[in-house]
mmCIF file of C-alpha atoms and ligand atoms in Angstrom:
data_model
loop_
_atom_site.group_PDB
_atom_site.id
_atom_site.type_symbol
_atom_site.label_atom_id
_atom_site.label_comp_id
_atom_site.label_asym_id
_atom_site.label_seq_id
_atom_site.Cartn_x
_atom_site.Cartn_y
_atom_site.Cartn_z
ATOM 1 C CA MET A 242 101.779 108.323 93.036
ATOM 2 C CA LYS A 243 100.251 106.919 89.846
ATOM 3 C CA ILE A 244 97.228 104.645 90.111
ATOM 4 C CA GLY A 245 95.055 102.809 87.609
ATOM 5 C CA ILE A 246 91.355 102.024 87.787
ATOM 6 C CA VAL A 247 89.969 99.223 85.613
ATOM 7 C CA GLY A 248 86.201 99.542 85.277
ATOM 8 C CA ALA A 249 85.065 103.145 84.870
ATOM 9 C CA GLY A 250 81.434 102.534 85.822
ATOM 10 C CA GLN A 251 79.788 103.909 88.929
ATOM 11 C CA VAL A 252 82.231 102.409 91.458
ATOM 12 C CA GLY A 253 85.393 103.067 89.429
ATOM 13 C CA ALA A 254 84.372 106.641 88.655
ATOM 14 C CA SER A 255 83.317 107.339 92.255
ATOM 15 C CA ALA A 256 86.691 106.057 93.442
ATOM 16 C CA ALA A 257 88.481 108.289 90.931
ATOM 17 C CA TYR A 258 86.386 111.281 92.024
ATOM 18 C CA ALA A 259 87.145 110.628 95.711
ATOM 19 C CA VAL A 260 90.872 110.158 94.996
ATOM 20 C CA ALA A 261 90.878 113.442 93.072
ATOM 21 C CA LEU A 262 89.127 115.304 95.906
ATOM 22 C CA LEU A 263 91.275 113.770 98.652
ATOM 23 C CA GLY A 264 94.456 114.140 96.604
ATOM 24 C CA SER A 265 95.508 110.577 97.428
ATOM 25 C CA ALA A 266 97.245 110.127 94.054
ATOM 26 C CA ARG A 267 99.015 112.430 91.583
ATOM 27 C CA GLU A 268 97.933 110.588 88.437
ATOM 28 C CA ILE A 269 94.907 108.383 87.634
ATOM 29 C CA VAL A 270 94.457 106.250 84.504
ATOM 30 C CA LEU A 271 90.897 105.042 83.862
ATOM 31 C CA ILE A 272 90.368 101.935 81.709
ATOM 32 C CA ASP A 273 87.093 100.383 80.587
ATOM 33 C CA LEU A 274 85.785 97.950 77.979
ATOM 34 C CA ASP A 275 83.904 101.010 76.774
ATOM 35 C CA PRO A 276 86.673 103.558 76.019
ATOM 36 C CA ALA A 277 84.147 106.346 75.385
ATOM 37 C CA LEU A 278 82.783 105.883 78.904
ATOM 38 C CA ALA A 279 86.298 105.996 80.403
ATOM 39 C CA ALA A 280 87.098 109.146 78.416
ATOM 40 C CA ALA A 281 83.876 110.872 79.479
ATOM 41 C CA GLN A 282 84.370 109.972 83.152
ATOM 42 C CA ALA A 283 87.973 111.185 83.085
ATOM 43 C CA GLU A 284 86.995 114.484 81.450
ATOM 44 C CA ASP A 285 84.121 115.074 83.894
ATOM 45 C CA ILE A 286 86.231 114.248 86.995
ATOM 46 C CA SER A 287 89.131 116.396 85.733
ATOM 47 C CA HIS A 288 86.803 119.403 86.032
ATOM 48 C CA ALA A 289 86.589 118.776 89.799
ATOM 49 C CA THR A 290 90.357 118.927 90.307
ATOM 50 C CA PRO A 291 90.634 122.725 90.608
ATOM 51 C CA PHE A 292 88.358 122.374 93.653
ATOM 52 C CA GLY A 293 90.241 119.409 95.135
ATOM 53 C CA SER A 294 93.832 118.599 94.295
ATOM 54 C CA ALA A 295 96.487 118.605 91.598
ATOM 55 C CA THR A 296 95.507 115.210 90.169
ATOM 56 C CA ASP A 297 96.002 114.364 86.491
ATOM 57 C CA ILE A 298 93.212 112.067 85.341
ATOM 58 C CA ARG A 299 92.919 110.530 81.901
ATOM 59 C CA ALA A 300 91.465 107.536 80.118
ATOM 60 C CA GLY A 301 93.934 105.020 78.769
ATOM 61 C CA GLU A 302 94.762 101.503 77.691
ATOM 62 C CA TYR A 303 96.405 98.730 79.686
ATOM 63 C CA ALA A 304 99.857 99.812 78.453
ATOM 64 C CA ASP A 305 99.267 103.128 80.242
ATOM 65 C CA LEU A 306 99.290 101.291 83.594
ATOM 66 C CA THR A 307 103.087 101.009 83.448
ATOM 67 C CA GLY A 308 104.465 102.526 86.638
ATOM 68 C CA ALA A 309 101.154 102.445 88.531
ATOM 69 C CA GLU A 310 101.684 101.585 92.206
ATOM 70 C CA VAL A 311 98.064 100.727 92.956
ATOM 71 C CA ILE A 312 95.398 99.402 90.595
ATOM 72 C CA ILE A 313 91.746 99.313 91.574
ATOM 73 C CA ILE A 314 89.688 96.661 89.775
ATOM 74 C CA ALA A 315 86.004 97.587 89.673
ATOM 75 C CA ALA A 316 85.145 95.955 86.345
ATOM 76 C CA GLY A 317 82.295 93.573 85.731
ATOM 77 C CA VAL A 318 78.628 93.303 86.494
ATOM 78 C CA SER A 319 76.833 94.588 89.592
ATOM 79 C CA GLN A 320 73.757 93.366 91.479
ATOM 80 C CA LYS A 321 70.288 93.998 90.190
ATOM 81 C CA PRO A 322 67.433 94.233 92.716
ATOM 82 C CA ARG A 323 67.005 90.915 94.590
ATOM 83 C CA GLU A 324 70.354 89.491 93.358
ATOM 84 C CA THR A 325 72.988 88.612 95.978
ATOM 85 C CA ARG A 326 76.662 89.429 95.538
ATOM 86 C CA LEU A 327 77.434 85.719 95.114
ATOM 87 C CA ASP A 328 75.066 85.598 92.105
ATOM 88 C CA LEU A 329 77.654 87.655 90.170
ATOM 89 C CA LEU A 330 80.480 85.158 90.602
ATOM 90 C CA ALA A 331 80.513 83.303 87.259
ATOM 91 C CA ARG A 332 80.211 86.479 85.192
ATOM 92 C CA ASN A 333 82.860 88.411 87.082
ATOM 93 C CA ALA A 334 85.275 85.472 87.190
ATOM 94 C CA GLU A 335 85.275 85.583 83.352
ATOM 95 C CA VAL A 336 85.957 89.330 83.383
ATOM 96 C CA PHE A 337 88.833 88.826 85.834
ATOM 97 C CA ARG A 338 90.521 86.213 83.629
ATOM 98 C CA ILE A 339 91.011 88.953 81.018
ATOM 99 C CA VAL A 340 91.616 91.934 83.265
ATOM 100 C CA THR A 341 94.180 90.402 85.641
ATOM 101 C CA GLY A 342 96.331 89.105 82.762
ATOM 102 C CA GLU A 343 96.483 92.578 81.204
ATOM 103 C CA VAL A 344 97.188 94.257 84.537
ATOM 104 C CA LEU A 345 99.995 91.843 85.381
ATOM 105 C CA ASN A 346 101.603 92.314 81.939
ATOM 106 C CA HIS A 347 101.868 96.070 82.328
ATOM 107 C CA ALA A 348 102.148 96.668 86.087
ATOM 108 C CA PRO A 349 103.657 93.537 87.634
ATOM 109 C CA ASP A 350 104.735 95.366 90.800
ATOM 110 C CA ALA A 351 101.423 97.093 91.577
ATOM 111 C CA ILE A 352 99.257 96.442 94.591
ATOM 112 C CA LEU A 353 95.807 95.334 93.437
ATOM 113 C CA LEU A 354 92.710 96.669 95.188
ATOM 114 C CA ILE A 355 89.705 94.534 94.277
ATOM 115 C CA ALA A 356 86.212 96.043 94.448
ATOM 116 C CA SER A 357 84.140 93.838 92.098
ATOM 117 C CA ASN A 358 81.700 91.480 93.784
ATOM 118 C CA PRO A 359 81.577 88.985 95.318
ATOM 119 C CA VAL A 360 84.670 90.803 96.513
ATOM 120 C CA ASP A 361 86.144 88.131 98.823
ATOM 121 C CA ILE A 362 85.889 85.427 96.188
ATOM 122 C CA MET A 363 87.184 87.777 93.469
ATOM 123 C CA THR A 364 90.171 88.485 95.726
ATOM 124 C CA GLY A 365 90.873 84.750 96.066
ATOM 125 C CA ILE A 366 90.463 84.272 92.320
ATOM 126 C CA THR A 367 92.881 87.143 91.629
ATOM 127 C CA VAL A 368 95.553 85.534 93.809
ATOM 128 C CA ARG A 369 95.097 82.285 91.881
ATOM 129 C CA LEU A 370 95.162 83.975 88.461
ATOM 130 C CA THR A 371 98.161 86.214 89.140
ATOM 131 C CA GLY A 372 100.223 84.169 91.590
ATOM 132 C CA LEU A 373 100.840 87.387 93.546
ATOM 133 C CA PRO A 374 101.423 87.163 97.304
ATOM 134 C CA ALA A 375 98.327 87.633 99.470
ATOM 135 C CA HIS A 376 99.465 90.933 100.977
ATOM 136 C CA ARG A 377 99.459 92.564 97.506
ATOM 137 C CA VAL A 378 95.942 91.485 96.449
ATOM 138 C CA ILE A 379 93.560 93.360 98.718
ATOM 139 C CA GLY A 380 89.787 93.180 98.525
ATOM 140 C CA SER A 381 87.861 96.203 99.774
ATOM 141 C CA GLY A 382 86.104 93.566 101.855
ATOM 142 C CA THR A 383 84.085 94.986 104.718
ATOM 143 C CA ILE A 384 85.413 98.559 104.627
ATOM 144 C CA LEU A 385 81.953 99.657 103.520
ATOM 145 C CA ASP A 386 80.085 97.505 106.054
ATOM 146 C CA THR A 387 82.410 98.759 108.782
ATOM 147 C CA ALA A 388 81.677 102.344 107.701
ATOM 148 C CA ARG A 389 77.923 101.617 107.750
ATOM 149 C CA PHE A 390 78.245 100.090 111.237
ATOM 150 C CA ARG A 391 80.180 103.101 112.553
ATOM 151 C CA VAL A 392 77.676 105.544 111.067
ATOM 152 C CA LEU A 393 74.728 103.802 112.744
ATOM 153 C CA LEU A 394 76.539 103.372 116.071
ATOM 154 C CA GLY A 395 77.504 107.045 115.961
ATOM 155 C CA GLN A 396 73.923 108.063 115.222
ATOM 156 C CA HIS A 397 72.668 105.957 118.133
ATOM 157 C CA LEU A 398 74.895 107.856 120.577
ATOM 158 C CA ASP A 399 74.962 111.178 118.700
ATOM 159 C CA VAL A 400 78.754 110.857 118.391
ATOM 160 C CA ASP A 401 80.982 111.504 115.356
ATOM 161 C CA PRO A 402 81.381 108.103 113.588
ATOM 162 C CA ARG A 403 85.109 108.805 113.268
ATOM 163 C CA SER A 404 85.286 108.427 117.072
ATOM 164 C CA VAL A 405 83.496 105.071 116.932
ATOM 165 C CA HIS A 406 85.854 102.106 116.555
ATOM 166 C CA ALA A 407 83.996 99.015 115.444
ATOM 167 C CA TYR A 408 84.522 96.382 112.767
ATOM 168 C CA VAL A 409 82.526 94.091 110.529
ATOM 169 C CA LEU A 410 84.439 90.832 110.009
ATOM 170 C CA GLY A 411 84.246 87.940 107.555
ATOM 171 C CA GLU A 412 82.367 88.136 104.263
ATOM 172 C CA HIS A 413 81.380 91.363 102.531
ATOM 173 C CA GLY A 414 77.908 89.941 102.205
ATOM 174 C CA ASP A 415 75.040 88.245 103.929
ATOM 175 C CA SER A 416 77.122 86.173 106.397
ATOM 176 C CA GLU A 417 79.173 89.126 107.679
ATOM 177 C CA VAL A 418 79.778 89.466 111.420
ATOM 178 C CA LEU A 419 79.152 92.745 113.228
ATOM 179 C CA SER A 420 81.495 92.692 116.197
ATOM 180 C CA TRP A 421 79.449 94.366 118.924
ATOM 181 C CA SER A 422 81.635 92.948 121.672
ATOM 182 C CA SER A 423 84.740 94.868 120.511
ATOM 183 C CA ALA A 424 82.951 98.131 119.580
ATOM 184 C CA ALA A 425 84.322 101.221 121.319
ATOM 185 C CA VAL A 426 83.726 104.964 121.551
ATOM 186 C CA GLY A 427 86.989 106.753 122.136
ATOM 187 C CA ALA A 428 88.721 104.239 124.405
ATOM 188 C CA SER A 429 85.515 103.084 126.184
ATOM 189 C CA ILE A 430 83.369 100.012 125.599
ATOM 190 C CA PHE A 431 80.440 100.976 123.335
ATOM 191 C CA GLY A 432 77.804 99.225 125.472
ATOM 192 C CA ASP A 433 79.025 100.987 128.647
ATOM 193 C CA VAL A 434 78.934 104.435 127.021
ATOM 194 C CA ALA A 435 75.483 103.712 125.579
ATOM 195 C CA LEU A 436 74.196 102.760 129.049
ATOM 196 C CA ALA A 437 75.755 105.826 130.670
ATOM 197 C CA ARG A 438 74.151 108.080 128.059
ATOM 198 C CA GLY A 439 70.729 106.547 128.646
ATOM 199 C CA LYS A 440 70.689 104.783 125.253
ATOM 200 C CA PRO A 441 71.328 101.122 126.126
ATOM 201 C CA VAL A 442 71.968 98.568 123.391
ATOM 202 C CA THR A 443 68.710 96.616 123.673
ATOM 203 C CA GLU A 444 67.809 93.645 121.460
ATOM 204 C CA ASP A 445 65.693 96.019 119.349
ATOM 205 C CA VAL A 446 68.578 98.449 118.882
ATOM 206 C CA ARG A 447 70.903 95.613 117.884
ATOM 207 C CA ALA A 448 68.404 94.190 115.426
ATOM 208 C CA ARG A 449 67.741 97.596 113.843
ATOM 209 C CA ILE A 450 71.448 98.347 113.402
ATOM 210 C CA ASP A 451 72.191 94.817 112.179
ATOM 211 C CA VAL A 452 69.591 95.140 109.424
ATOM 212 C CA GLY A 453 70.773 98.678 108.726
ATOM 213 C CA VAL A 454 74.265 97.357 107.971
ATOM 214 C CA ARG A 455 73.581 93.902 106.518
ATOM 215 C CA ARG A 456 70.760 94.979 104.212
ATOM 216 C CA ALA A 457 72.122 98.419 103.216
ATOM 217 C CA ALA A 458 73.186 97.374 99.709
ATOM 218 C CA TYR A 459 69.802 95.757 98.990
ATOM 219 C CA ARG A 460 67.903 98.858 100.146
ATOM 220 C CA ILE A 461 70.056 101.274 98.174
ATOM 221 C CA ILE A 462 70.015 99.133 95.011
ATOM 222 C CA GLU A 463 66.213 98.885 95.266
ATOM 223 C CA GLY A 464 66.047 102.687 95.529
ATOM 224 C CA LYS A 465 68.623 103.867 92.980
ATOM 225 C CA GLY A 466 70.020 100.823 91.176
ATOM 226 C CA ALA A 467 73.540 100.754 92.629
ATOM 227 C CA THR A 468 75.796 101.792 95.523
ATOM 228 C CA TYR A 469 78.932 103.757 94.778
ATOM 229 C CA TYR A 470 79.658 106.860 96.902
ATOM 230 C CA GLY A 471 80.516 104.939 100.074
ATOM 231 C CA ILE A 472 82.770 102.428 98.369
ATOM 232 C CA GLY A 473 84.334 105.144 96.200
ATOM 233 C CA ALA A 474 85.379 107.075 99.311
ATOM 234 C CA GLY A 475 86.571 103.877 100.988
ATOM 235 C CA LEU A 476 88.749 102.901 98.033
ATOM 236 C CA ALA A 477 90.278 106.385 97.964
ATOM 237 C CA ARG A 478 91.032 106.004 101.674
ATOM 238 C CA LEU A 479 92.839 102.684 101.010
ATOM 239 C CA VAL A 480 94.849 104.306 98.198
ATOM 240 C CA ALA A 481 95.932 107.039 100.640
ATOM 241 C CA ALA A 482 96.871 104.467 103.294
ATOM 242 C CA ILE A 483 99.051 102.512 100.863
ATOM 243 C CA GLY A 484 100.543 105.497 99.007
ATOM 244 C CA GLY A 485 101.305 107.357 102.233
ATOM 245 C CA ASP A 486 102.661 104.219 103.960
ATOM 246 C CA GLU A 487 100.255 105.149 106.760
ATOM 247 C CA ARG A 488 100.132 101.862 108.682
ATOM 248 C CA SER A 489 96.477 102.667 109.415
ATOM 249 C CA VAL A 490 93.964 99.916 110.189
ATOM 250 C CA HIS A 491 91.158 98.943 107.769
ATOM 251 C CA SER A 492 88.932 95.877 107.530
ATOM 252 C CA VAL A 493 90.099 94.542 104.181
ATOM 253 C CA SER A 494 89.940 91.101 102.625
ATOM 254 C CA ILE A 495 92.998 89.034 101.791
ATOM 255 C CA MET A 496 93.744 85.323 101.511
ATOM 256 C CA THR A 497 94.095 84.355 105.162
ATOM 257 C CA PRO A 498 96.137 81.304 106.178
ATOM 258 C CA GLU A 499 93.830 80.355 109.070
ATOM 259 C CA ILE A 500 90.873 81.762 110.967
ATOM 260 C CA GLU A 501 88.717 79.872 113.479
ATOM 261 C CA GLY A 502 90.110 76.600 112.124
ATOM 262 C CA VAL A 503 89.299 77.420 108.478
ATOM 263 C CA ARG A 504 92.383 77.467 106.258
ATOM 264 C CA ASP A 505 93.252 79.514 103.144
ATOM 265 C CA VAL A 506 90.186 81.684 102.953
ATOM 266 C CA PRO A 507 89.664 85.234 101.632
ATOM 267 C CA LEU A 508 87.906 87.409 104.221
ATOM 268 C CA SER A 509 88.110 90.646 106.133
ATOM 269 C CA LEU A 510 89.803 91.324 109.445
ATOM 270 C CA PRO A 511 91.194 94.640 110.652
ATOM 271 C CA ARG A 512 94.607 94.868 108.994
ATOM 272 C CA ILE A 513 97.490 97.343 108.913
ATOM 273 C CA LEU A 514 97.964 98.950 105.479
ATOM 274 C CA GLY A 515 101.109 100.591 104.195
ATOM 275 C CA LYS A 516 103.450 100.827 101.219
ATOM 276 C CA GLY A 517 103.797 97.065 100.737
ATOM 277 C CA GLY A 518 100.059 96.398 101.051
ATOM 278 C CA VAL A 519 98.844 94.489 104.108
ATOM 279 C CA LEU A 520 101.574 94.608 106.762
ATOM 280 C CA GLY A 521 99.810 92.711 109.551
ATOM 281 C CA ASP A 522 96.515 91.895 111.258
ATOM 282 C CA VAL A 523 94.934 93.415 114.364
ATOM 283 C CA MET A 524 92.409 90.796 115.402
ATOM 284 C CA PRO A 525 90.063 92.159 118.101
ATOM 285 C CA GLU A 526 88.895 90.131 121.116
ATOM 286 C CA ILE A 527 85.416 88.957 120.113
ATOM 287 C CA SER A 528 82.662 87.034 121.888
ATOM 288 C CA ALA A 529 82.117 83.267 121.579
ATOM 289 C CA GLU A 530 78.945 83.899 119.559
ATOM 290 C CA GLU A 531 80.834 86.164 117.135
ATOM 291 C CA ARG A 532 83.593 83.555 116.779
ATOM 292 C CA LEU A 533 81.028 80.962 115.737
ATOM 293 C CA ALA A 534 79.504 83.363 113.211
ATOM 294 C CA LEU A 535 82.977 84.189 111.859
ATOM 295 C CA LYS A 536 83.762 80.475 111.490
ATOM 296 C CA ALA A 537 80.526 79.954 109.537
ATOM 297 C CA SER A 538 81.239 82.962 107.292
ATOM 298 C CA ALA A 539 84.793 81.732 106.669
ATOM 299 C CA GLN A 540 83.639 78.189 105.895
ATOM 300 C CA MET A 541 81.035 79.459 103.408
ATOM 301 C CA LEU A 542 83.662 81.594 101.635
ATOM 302 C CA LYS A 543 86.150 78.738 101.547
ATOM 303 C CA ASP A 544 83.593 76.303 100.109
ATOM 304 C CA THR A 545 82.551 78.864 97.481
ATOM 305 C CA LEU A 546 86.138 79.600 96.429
ATOM 306 C CA ASP A 547 87.062 75.911 96.353
ATOM 307 C CA ALA A 548 84.166 75.276 93.950
ATOM 308 C CA VAL A 549 85.449 77.854 91.438
ATOM 309 C CA HIS A 550 87.660 76.438 88.702
ATOM 310 C CA VAL A 551 90.011 79.128 87.440
HETATM 311 N N1 NAI T 882 83.168 96.055 97.197
HETATM 312 C C1 NAI T 882 82.092 96.812 97.452
HETATM 313 O O1 NAI T 882 81.860 97.219 98.603
HETATM 314 C C2 NAI T 882 81.210 97.172 96.317
HETATM 315 C C3 NAI T 882 81.382 96.521 95.129
HETATM 316 N N2 NAI T 882 80.585 96.815 94.067
HETATM 317 C C4 NAI T 882 80.837 96.035 92.862
HETATM 318 O O2 NAI T 882 81.663 96.793 91.964
HETATM 319 C C5 NAI T 882 81.461 96.306 90.634
HETATM 320 C C6 NAI T 882 81.202 97.479 89.697
HETATM 321 O O3 NAI T 882 79.960 98.072 90.021
HETATM 322 P P1 NAI T 882 79.436 99.349 89.209
HETATM 323 O O4 NAI T 882 80.550 100.284 88.980
HETATM 324 O O5 NAI T 882 78.210 99.820 89.879
HETATM 325 O O6 NAI T 882 79.047 98.668 87.820
HETATM 326 P P2 NAI T 882 79.006 99.391 86.398
HETATM 327 O O7 NAI T 882 78.228 98.481 85.523
HETATM 328 O O8 NAI T 882 78.576 100.804 86.557
HETATM 329 O O9 NAI T 882 80.533 99.395 85.944
HETATM 330 C C7 NAI T 882 81.243 98.259 85.618
HETATM 331 C C8 NAI T 882 82.160 98.611 84.464
HETATM 332 O O10 NAI T 882 82.994 97.494 84.183
HETATM 333 C C9 NAI T 882 83.262 97.544 82.794
HETATM 334 N N3 NAI T 882 83.759 96.261 82.323
HETATM 335 C C10 NAI T 882 83.097 95.098 82.181
HETATM 336 N N4 NAI T 882 83.921 94.151 81.700
HETATM 337 C C11 NAI T 882 85.128 94.728 81.560
HETATM 338 C C12 NAI T 882 86.379 94.262 81.095
HETATM 339 N N5 NAI T 882 86.551 93.004 80.655
HETATM 340 N N6 NAI T 882 87.400 95.134 81.052
HETATM 341 C C13 NAI T 882 87.241 96.417 81.464
HETATM 342 N N7 NAI T 882 86.076 96.917 81.895
HETATM 343 C C14 NAI T 882 85.039 96.069 81.946
HETATM 344 C C15 NAI T 882 81.915 97.912 82.182
HETATM 345 O O11 NAI T 882 82.065 98.412 80.863
HETATM 346 C C16 NAI T 882 81.407 98.946 83.176
HETATM 347 O O12 NAI T 882 81.710 100.273 82.771
HETATM 348 C C17 NAI T 882 80.275 95.315 90.731
HETATM 349 O O13 NAI T 882 80.759 93.994 90.761
HETATM 350 C C18 NAI T 882 79.626 95.684 92.047
HETATM 351 O O14 NAI T 882 78.879 94.625 92.607
HETATM 352 C C19 NAI T 882 79.627 97.787 94.134
HETATM 353 C C20 NAI T 882 79.446 98.494 95.301
HETATM 354 C C21 NAI T 882 80.192 98.217 96.503
HETATM 355 C C1 PYR T 883 76.922 96.530 96.358
HETATM 356 C C2 PYR T 883 77.662 96.277 97.584
HETATM 357 O O1 PYR T 883 78.446 95.365 97.675
HETATM 358 C C3 PYR T 883 77.423 97.120 98.729
HETATM 359 O O2 PYR T 883 76.927 98.242 98.595
HETATM 360 O O3 PYR T 883 77.703 96.685 99.847
#
C-alpha cells in the first residue's frame, strides 16, 4: 500500500518511522512546506528499513500522492508549554485550507487520517473543506489517550497493557472522558480484578490515573517540547488496520450524527476500522456520570466547530 504524510515534523516523521518498522505500508511519500526537512527525514528513516521492513520512503510533492490509499495530515503548529490544543485552532485551520485542497486534487479516493490539533475540530473542518463522507476523514482522536489509560491501568495491576481493554471517549483534550465503568482486564471487570489482586481502585488511584492521562501532553511538552512517539506508533497502527482491512477497534474521531443528544459533532468512540475507513461503532455501556461528561465534551466540541467559519 502507498501512503502519504503531509507535515514531516516530529509527529509526521515519527509516524513514518513507525510505519517503516511495522511494515504497515510498502511506500511512503513525505511532504512538508520545508522540502529540505522532508528530504532529510525520508533519508534518515530509509536507513532504518533494513532493520524493519521493505518500505520505500521518499520526500515528494503533492502530485506524488497519486495512488496513495491513506494520507496522514500532521502539518501545522503544535502546542508550546501552557498552550491548550484548542489554542492552535485558527492557525491550523489556515494550514488545512491549503493542504486539504492539494490532497483532494491528487488523491481524491484516499482515506485521510488527521493528527494535527485540535484534532477533533480539524477533523470536522476537513469534512467541511473536502466534502468527503465522515467515514473517510478519521481523526486520531483519543487513540493516544486510550493508550495512556491502558498503560497506567496495566501498571496498576502489573498486567500487560495489551490485555487491558479500556477507552477514553469524547475530545482528545481537556474534556475527555476516561471510561472506568467499561474497563476490563481480559474478559473481567477492571475494578473486580483490582480488588481481587489487593489493589482496589480507590479515589486516590482514580485521581492519579486521571491526571496521568489527561495531563500527559502538558507534562511531556514541559519536559521536552513536544509529544510524538506515542502518536507516531498509534498512527502506524491505524494505517495497518485500514490497509489490512483488519476490522479492529480503535477510539478514533469522526463526524458523529448523534451522541448523548448532541448532533453532528466530531469526537472519539471505539470504532471498527477497515479498508473503507470507519465501518461501524462499538459504543460501550458507560455509567450515568460518564454519559454526562461525554455530553459536555460533545457539546463543547460542537460549539467550537460551529464557531469556525471555513
Ligand atoms: N493527535 C495527537 O494525538 C497529537 C497531535 N499532535 C499535533 O500534530 C501537529 C504536528 O506536531 P509536530 O509534528 O510536533 O509539529 P512540527 O512543528 O514538528 O511539525 C509540523 C510540520 O508541519 C509543516 N507545515 C506547516 N504548514 C504546512 C503546510 N501548509 N504544508 C505542509 N507542511 C506544513 C511544518 O513545516 C512542520 O515541519 C500539531 O498540531 C500537534 O499539536 C501532536 C502530538 C499528538
Ligand atoms: C500533543 C497532544 O495532543 C498529546 O500528546 O496528546
